[in-house]
Short mmCIF file of C-alpha atoms and ligand atoms in Angstrom, two decimals:
data_model
loop_
_atom_site.label_atom_id
_atom_site.label_comp_id
_atom_site.label_asym_id
_atom_site.label_seq_id
_atom_site.Cartn_x
_atom_site.Cartn_y
_atom_site.Cartn_z
CA MET Y 294 -0.06 -58.08 -23.77
CA LYS Y 295 1.56 -55.95 -21.08
CA SER Y 296 0.02 -52.48 -20.82
CA PHE Y 297 2.35 -49.51 -21.30
CA PHE Y 298 1.17 -48.22 -17.93
CA GLU Y 299 1.76 -51.43 -15.95
CA GLN Y 300 3.88 -50.69 -12.86
CA LYS Y 301 4.18 -47.00 -13.83
CA VAL Y 302 3.77 -44.57 -10.94
CA VAL Y 303 1.48 -41.69 -11.87
CA ILE Y 304 0.63 -38.56 -9.90
CA ILE Y 305 -2.63 -36.97 -11.04
CA THR Y 306 -3.43 -33.65 -9.39
CA GLY Y 307 -7.11 -32.84 -8.95
CA SER Y 308 -8.25 -36.43 -9.23
CA SER Y 309 -11.18 -36.64 -6.80
CA MET Y 310 -13.66 -35.90 -9.62
CA GLY Y 311 -14.02 -34.99 -13.28
CA ILE Y 312 -11.24 -35.61 -15.79
CA GLY Y 313 -8.60 -36.40 -13.15
CA LYS Y 314 -10.74 -39.12 -11.58
CA SER Y 315 -11.63 -40.55 -14.96
CA LEU Y 316 -7.93 -40.67 -15.92
CA ALA Y 317 -7.04 -42.27 -12.58
CA LEU Y 318 -9.59 -45.01 -13.22
CA TYR Y 319 -8.42 -45.49 -16.80
CA LEU Y 320 -4.73 -45.80 -15.85
CA GLY Y 321 -5.51 -47.78 -12.69
CA LYS Y 322 -7.32 -50.37 -14.78
CA GLN Y 323 -4.16 -50.63 -16.89
CA LYS Y 324 -2.23 -51.54 -13.75
CA ALA Y 325 -0.55 -48.20 -13.08
CA HIS Y 326 0.04 -47.17 -9.45
CA VAL Y 327 -1.91 -43.94 -9.09
CA VAL Y 328 -1.45 -41.16 -6.55
CA LEU Y 329 -4.71 -39.27 -6.17
CA ASN Y 330 -4.81 -35.67 -4.99
CA ALA Y 331 -7.38 -33.00 -4.11
CA ARG Y 332 -8.22 -30.71 -1.20
CA ASN Y 333 -11.60 -32.11 -0.11
CA ALA Y 334 -10.67 -35.10 2.08
CA GLU Y 335 -14.09 -36.71 2.10
CA ARG Y 336 -14.53 -36.70 -1.67
CA LEU Y 337 -10.96 -37.92 -2.22
CA LEU Y 338 -11.51 -40.82 0.19
CA ALA Y 339 -14.72 -41.75 -1.66
CA THR Y 340 -12.77 -41.73 -4.94
CA GLU Y 341 -10.00 -43.86 -3.46
CA ILE Y 342 -12.53 -46.44 -2.25
CA GLU Y 343 -14.30 -46.49 -5.62
CA LEU Y 344 -11.03 -47.03 -7.51
CA LYS Y 345 -9.84 -49.74 -5.10
CA GLU Y 346 -13.16 -51.53 -5.59
CA ALA Y 347 -12.46 -51.40 -9.34
CA GLY Y 348 -9.16 -53.19 -8.66
CA CYS Y 349 -6.84 -50.16 -9.01
CA SER Y 350 -3.64 -49.61 -7.03
CA VAL Y 351 -4.09 -46.13 -5.53
CA VAL Y 352 -3.02 -43.97 -2.63
CA ARG Y 353 -4.43 -40.57 -1.82
CA PHE Y 354 -2.84 -37.31 -0.82
CA VAL Y 355 -5.14 -34.62 0.54
CA GLY Y 356 -3.53 -31.27 -0.12
CA ASP Y 357 -3.70 -27.93 -1.85
CA ILE Y 358 -1.09 -27.84 -4.59
CA THR Y 359 -0.99 -24.05 -4.53
CA ASN Y 360 0.87 -24.51 -1.23
CA GLU Y 361 4.53 -25.29 -1.92
CA LYS Y 362 4.97 -27.40 1.24
CA GLU Y 363 2.02 -29.58 0.21
CA CYS Y 364 3.70 -30.13 -3.17
CA ASP Y 365 6.78 -31.41 -1.26
CA ARG Y 366 4.53 -33.72 0.77
CA LEU Y 367 2.79 -35.00 -2.34
CA ILE Y 368 6.14 -35.93 -3.91
CA GLN Y 369 7.34 -37.51 -0.63
CA LYS Y 370 4.13 -39.52 -0.25
CA THR Y 371 4.60 -40.87 -3.79
CA ILE Y 372 8.21 -41.88 -3.15
CA ASP Y 373 7.33 -43.44 0.23
CA SER Y 374 4.45 -45.39 -1.34
CA PHE Y 375 5.95 -46.52 -4.65
CA GLY Y 376 9.67 -45.54 -4.69
CA LYS Y 377 9.65 -43.62 -7.99
CA ILE Y 378 7.69 -41.24 -10.23
CA ASP Y 379 7.13 -42.07 -13.90
CA ILE Y 380 4.38 -39.65 -14.83
CA LEU Y 381 3.08 -36.35 -13.48
CA VAL Y 382 -0.27 -35.16 -14.83
CA ASN Y 383 -0.82 -31.52 -13.94
CA ASN Y 384 -4.60 -31.72 -14.12
CA ALA Y 385 -5.99 -29.69 -11.18
CA GLY Y 386 -7.48 -26.48 -12.49
CA VAL Y 387 -10.30 -24.07 -11.89
CA SER Y 388 -12.17 -21.88 -14.35
CA MET Y 389 -13.90 -18.55 -13.80
CA ARG Y 390 -16.73 -16.35 -15.00
CA GLY Y 391 -16.64 -12.56 -15.20
CA LYS Y 392 -15.65 -9.64 -17.39
CA LEU Y 393 -12.17 -8.30 -16.71
CA GLU Y 394 -13.52 -4.94 -15.50
CA HIS Y 395 -15.33 -6.72 -12.65
CA LEU Y 396 -12.58 -9.11 -11.51
CA SER Y 397 -11.20 -8.81 -7.99
CA PRO Y 398 -7.40 -8.97 -7.59
CA GLY Y 399 -7.90 -12.03 -5.36
CA LEU Y 400 -9.69 -13.94 -8.12
CA ILE Y 401 -6.94 -13.05 -10.61
CA SER Y 402 -4.19 -14.47 -8.37
CA THR Y 403 -6.24 -17.55 -7.45
CA ILE Y 404 -6.77 -18.46 -11.11
CA PHE Y 405 -3.07 -18.00 -11.95
CA ASN Y 406 -1.99 -19.85 -8.79
CA ILE Y 407 -3.97 -23.00 -9.42
CA ASN Y 408 -3.75 -23.14 -13.23
CA THR Y 409 -0.18 -21.92 -13.81
CA ILE Y 410 2.04 -21.43 -10.75
CA ALA Y 411 1.12 -24.68 -8.96
CA PRO Y 412 1.84 -26.92 -11.99
CA ILE Y 413 5.17 -25.13 -12.53
CA ILE Y 414 6.27 -25.59 -8.91
CA LEU Y 415 5.10 -29.20 -8.68
CA THR Y 416 6.82 -29.99 -11.98
CA LYS Y 417 10.08 -28.46 -10.71
CA LYS Y 418 9.90 -30.67 -7.60
CA ALA Y 419 9.04 -33.84 -9.54
CA LEU Y 420 11.71 -33.31 -12.23
CA PRO Y 421 14.68 -35.01 -10.48
CA TYR Y 422 12.57 -38.18 -10.04
CA ILE Y 423 11.15 -38.11 -13.58
CA GLU Y 424 14.70 -37.69 -14.92
CA GLN Y 425 15.55 -41.04 -13.32
CA THR Y 426 12.65 -42.85 -15.01
CA LYS Y 427 12.80 -40.85 -18.29
CA GLY Y 428 9.10 -40.43 -17.80
CA SER Y 429 6.43 -37.90 -18.71
CA ILE Y 430 5.18 -34.55 -17.53
CA VAL Y 431 1.79 -33.58 -18.90
CA PHE Y 432 -0.03 -30.28 -18.63
CA ILE Y 433 -3.81 -30.30 -19.00
CA SER Y 434 -4.78 -27.21 -20.94
CA SER Y 435 -7.94 -26.03 -22.64
CA LEU Y 436 -9.21 -24.78 -25.99
CA ALA Y 437 -9.45 -21.47 -24.11
CA ALA Y 438 -5.64 -21.35 -24.43
CA LEU Y 439 -5.87 -21.05 -28.23
CA ARG Y 440 -7.70 -17.73 -28.15
CA GLY Y 441 -8.39 -15.30 -25.32
CA LEU Y 442 -12.10 -15.74 -24.68
CA PRO Y 443 -14.64 -13.38 -23.10
CA VAL Y 444 -15.52 -13.81 -19.39
CA ILE Y 445 -12.72 -16.30 -18.87
CA SER Y 446 -9.83 -13.95 -19.71
CA ILE Y 447 -7.60 -14.92 -16.78
CA TYR Y 448 -8.28 -18.64 -17.24
CA SER Y 449 -7.36 -18.27 -20.93
CA ALA Y 450 -4.17 -16.41 -19.99
CA ALA Y 451 -3.24 -18.92 -17.28
CA LYS Y 452 -3.68 -21.86 -19.65
CA MET Y 453 -1.80 -20.01 -22.45
CA ALA Y 454 1.15 -19.71 -20.06
CA LEU Y 455 1.25 -23.52 -19.87
CA THR Y 456 1.94 -23.59 -23.63
CA ALA Y 457 5.10 -21.53 -23.12
CA ILE Y 458 6.14 -23.55 -20.07
CA SER Y 459 5.75 -26.87 -21.85
CA GLN Y 460 7.71 -25.60 -24.87
CA SER Y 461 10.59 -24.28 -22.75
CA LEU Y 462 10.65 -27.36 -20.56
CA ARG Y 463 10.73 -29.64 -23.61
CA PHE Y 464 13.97 -27.98 -24.78
CA GLU Y 465 15.47 -28.05 -21.30
CA THR Y 466 14.68 -31.70 -20.59
CA LYS Y 467 15.45 -33.15 -24.03
CA PRO Y 468 18.94 -34.31 -22.95
CA HIS Y 469 17.32 -36.25 -20.08
CA GLY Y 470 14.84 -38.11 -22.30
CA ILE Y 471 11.77 -36.68 -20.59
CA HIS Y 472 8.47 -36.39 -22.44
CA VAL Y 473 6.62 -33.10 -22.00
CA GLY Y 474 3.02 -33.21 -23.23
CA LEU Y 475 0.40 -30.51 -23.57
CA VAL Y 476 -3.22 -31.59 -23.86
CA TYR Y 477 -5.90 -29.18 -25.09
CA VAL Y 478 -9.18 -30.44 -23.68
CA GLY Y 479 -12.37 -29.38 -25.44
CA ILE Y 480 -15.82 -28.89 -24.00
CA THR Y 481 -16.41 -31.86 -21.74
CA LYS Y 482 -19.60 -33.17 -20.16
CA ILE Y 483 -20.07 -31.61 -16.76
CA GLU Y 484 -20.78 -33.87 -13.87
CA LYS Y 485 -22.58 -32.95 -10.66
CA ASP Y 486 -20.73 -30.56 -8.34
CA LYS Y 487 -18.39 -29.03 -10.94
CA THR Y 488 -17.60 -25.48 -9.91
CA ALA Y 489 -15.91 -22.33 -11.20
CA LEU Y 490 -15.19 -19.01 -9.50
CA ASP Y 491 -17.12 -15.78 -10.02
CA ALA Y 492 -15.58 -12.31 -10.40
CA ASN Y 493 -15.09 -12.07 -6.62
CA GLY Y 494 -13.65 -15.54 -6.22
CA LYS Y 495 -16.87 -17.06 -4.87
CA THR Y 496 -17.73 -20.62 -5.85
CA LEU Y 497 -20.32 -21.06 -8.62
CA VAL Y 498 -21.86 -24.47 -9.25
CA LEU Y 499 -22.03 -24.95 -13.01
CA ASP Y 500 -25.07 -26.24 -14.88
CA GLU Y 501 -24.95 -29.74 -16.28
CA ARG Y 502 -23.35 -29.79 -19.76
CA LYS Y 503 -24.21 -32.46 -22.29
CA GLY Y 504 -24.88 -32.82 -26.03
CA ILE Y 505 -23.18 -34.22 -29.08
CA PHE Y 506 -20.41 -31.61 -29.15
CA THR Y 507 -19.29 -32.37 -25.61
CA GLU Y 508 -16.66 -35.02 -24.91
CA SER Y 509 -17.24 -37.76 -22.40
CA MET Y 510 -14.83 -38.03 -19.46
CA PRO Y 511 -13.61 -41.52 -20.49
CA ASN Y 512 -12.80 -40.18 -24.00
CA VAL Y 513 -10.81 -37.32 -22.52
CA ALA Y 514 -8.99 -39.76 -20.22
CA LYS Y 515 -8.15 -41.97 -23.20
CA GLY Y 516 -6.86 -38.94 -25.16
CA ILE Y 517 -4.57 -37.99 -22.27
CA SER Y 518 -3.30 -41.57 -21.96
CA LEU Y 519 -2.44 -41.62 -25.70
CA ASN Y 520 -0.50 -38.38 -25.30
CA ILE Y 521 1.58 -40.06 -22.59
CA GLU Y 522 2.01 -43.46 -24.24
CA TYR Y 523 3.03 -42.04 -27.63
CA ARG Y 524 5.01 -39.19 -26.07
CA LYS Y 525 3.19 -36.58 -28.13
CA LYS Y 526 4.12 -32.91 -27.82
CA GLN Y 527 0.53 -31.80 -28.15
CA SER Y 528 -2.91 -33.40 -28.29
CA ILE Y 529 -6.28 -31.88 -29.04
CA ILE Y 530 -9.04 -33.98 -27.59
CA GLY Y 531 -12.21 -34.83 -29.46
CA PHE Y 532 -13.76 -34.05 -32.83
CA SER Y 533 -15.20 -30.67 -31.81
CA GLY Y 534 -11.84 -29.73 -30.30
CA LYS Y 535 -10.05 -30.55 -33.54
CA VAL Y 536 -12.59 -28.55 -35.58
CA TYR Y 537 -12.19 -25.57 -33.22
CA TYR Y 538 -8.38 -25.80 -33.48
CA PHE Y 539 -8.56 -25.90 -37.29
CA LEU Y 540 -10.91 -22.90 -37.46
CA ILE Y 541 -8.85 -20.81 -35.02
CA LYS Y 542 -5.67 -21.59 -36.98
CA PHE Y 543 -6.93 -21.12 -40.54
CA PHE Y 544 -10.02 -18.89 -40.17
CA PRO Y 545 -9.21 -16.57 -37.25
CA ARG Y 546 -11.43 -13.71 -38.51
CA LEU Y 547 -14.43 -15.99 -38.92
CA MET Y 548 -13.87 -17.23 -35.38
CA ASP Y 549 -13.72 -13.63 -34.12
CA VAL Y 550 -17.17 -13.07 -35.62
CA ILE Y 551 -18.52 -16.26 -34.07
CA ILE Y 552 -17.05 -15.39 -30.66
CA HIS Y 553 -18.48 -11.84 -30.85
CA ARG Y 554 -21.90 -13.27 -31.70
CA SER Y 555 -21.74 -15.60 -28.73
CA GLN Y 556 -21.08 -12.55 -26.56
CA LYS Y 557 -24.77 -12.15 -25.67
CA LYS Y 558 -24.88 -15.61 -24.16
CA VAL Y 559 -21.58 -14.97 -22.44
CA ASP Y 560 -22.88 -11.68 -20.99
CA THR Y 561 -25.71 -13.59 -19.37
CA LEU Y 562 -23.24 -16.05 -17.88
CA SER Y 563 -21.11 -13.29 -16.37
CA LYS Y 564 -23.99 -11.79 -14.40
N1 NAP X 1662 -14.25 -29.96 -17.95
C1 NAP X 1662 -13.98 -29.24 -19.04
O1 NAP X 1662 -14.87 -28.95 -19.84
C2 NAP X 1662 -12.56 -28.80 -19.31
C3 NAP X 1662 -12.29 -28.21 -20.55
C4 NAP X 1662 -10.99 -27.79 -20.81
C5 NAP X 1662 -9.98 -27.98 -19.88
N2 NAP X 1662 -10.27 -28.54 -18.68
C6 NAP X 1662 -9.18 -28.69 -17.71
O2 NAP X 1662 -9.13 -30.03 -17.27
C7 NAP X 1662 -8.69 -30.07 -15.90
C8 NAP X 1662 -9.71 -30.83 -15.06
O3 NAP X 1662 -10.95 -30.19 -15.20
P1 NAP X 1662 -12.31 -30.82 -14.62
O4 NAP X 1662 -13.41 -30.24 -15.40
O5 NAP X 1662 -12.19 -32.28 -14.49
O6 NAP X 1662 -12.31 -30.15 -13.16
P2 NAP X 1662 -13.25 -30.44 -11.90
O7 NAP X 1662 -14.28 -31.47 -12.20
O8 NAP X 1662 -13.69 -29.10 -11.39
O9 NAP X 1662 -12.21 -31.08 -10.86
C9 NAP X 1662 -11.12 -30.32 -10.43
C10 NAP X 1662 -10.27 -31.18 -9.51
O10 NAP X 1662 -9.17 -30.40 -9.07
C11 NAP X 1662 -9.15 -30.41 -7.61
N3 NAP X 1662 -8.52 -29.15 -7.19
C12 NAP X 1662 -8.96 -27.88 -7.40
N4 NAP X 1662 -8.11 -27.01 -6.84
C13 NAP X 1662 -7.12 -27.73 -6.27
C14 NAP X 1662 -5.96 -27.40 -5.53
N5 NAP X 1662 -5.65 -26.12 -5.25
N6 NAP X 1662 -5.15 -28.39 -5.08
C15 NAP X 1662 -5.46 -29.69 -5.35
N7 NAP X 1662 -6.54 -30.07 -6.05
C16 NAP X 1662 -7.36 -29.10 -6.50
C17 NAP X 1662 -10.61 -30.60 -7.23
O11 NAP X 1662 -10.82 -31.13 -5.93
P3 NAP X 1662 -10.88 -30.19 -4.60
O12 NAP X 1662 -11.83 -29.07 -4.91
O13 NAP X 1662 -11.32 -31.11 -3.52
O14 NAP X 1662 -9.49 -29.69 -4.37
C18 NAP X 1662 -11.03 -31.64 -8.27
O15 NAP X 1662 -10.55 -32.91 -7.90
C19 NAP X 1662 -8.52 -28.63 -15.47
O16 NAP X 1662 -7.17 -28.25 -15.59
C20 NAP X 1662 -9.37 -27.85 -16.45
O17 NAP X 1662 -8.93 -26.54 -16.61
C21 NAP X 1662 -11.54 -28.96 -18.37
#
């Protein structure tokens, strides 16, 4: 049977590692043409080689999507390579650690730029092409967008903004038959080299994260692909994500208590 993704052209921002890479592999294996993107040229090349060896049709674009001109080049590279855009996955994102009182103004703008402004600008530039294919635009969000959380306040706020953007865009693009999806990703296993930014914007390498309540990258990739294929407005990935969503929605006070209690652990993280 023909895969839904066969011959579809997909841009995945931030796809040299983590969820973006896993999604690229998942869609590539289903015969999509994938445009990879990230800033680190060496790592992106290694990812391209790995995916080609797995039989995927991929091209790579090295560029920082917080730079508007690089967004133009990313779109142009996609059109030059494959002639159309069916799907844009706004995946690139960076988290942070630090209490609001300690955050530098630079860190605040960096977090908004990568998690909110860049996806908005890239989406705006991809829209005319996605209108032609009646394709999909997907925003990768986080459970942190359901409730403002301690030590990741700006990340929570930046991801919350994506909720509003996806809702507005859904109304605006309805006449053009475009799907706008929002995917809330839960706690995912952390692979080697995953980073976040500290209160001053310096890179922090995060500890490995595993355990039964963490989602595997391939599961997250599958969840995102289902959002696209079934043109869902919203998806919450994984069992623990769904439980968290349910508790936040129906037991907000209980969740406040739990979040307060976790504050001690969080305080340690922010140091
Ligand atoms: N992992 C989780 O537990 C989790 C949970 C909830 C939500 N999410 C969301 O899921 C998405 C992916 O997360 P992840 O954990 O897979 O991240 P990750 O492993 O840290 O990978 C981030 C990717 O984005 C790229 N990137 C970062 N800044 C960029 C920029 N300015 N321009 C272009 N590419 C950029 C990185 O490569 P370069 O550094 O080379 O640019 C890398 O390829 C993010 O939006 C994140 O907020 C993740």
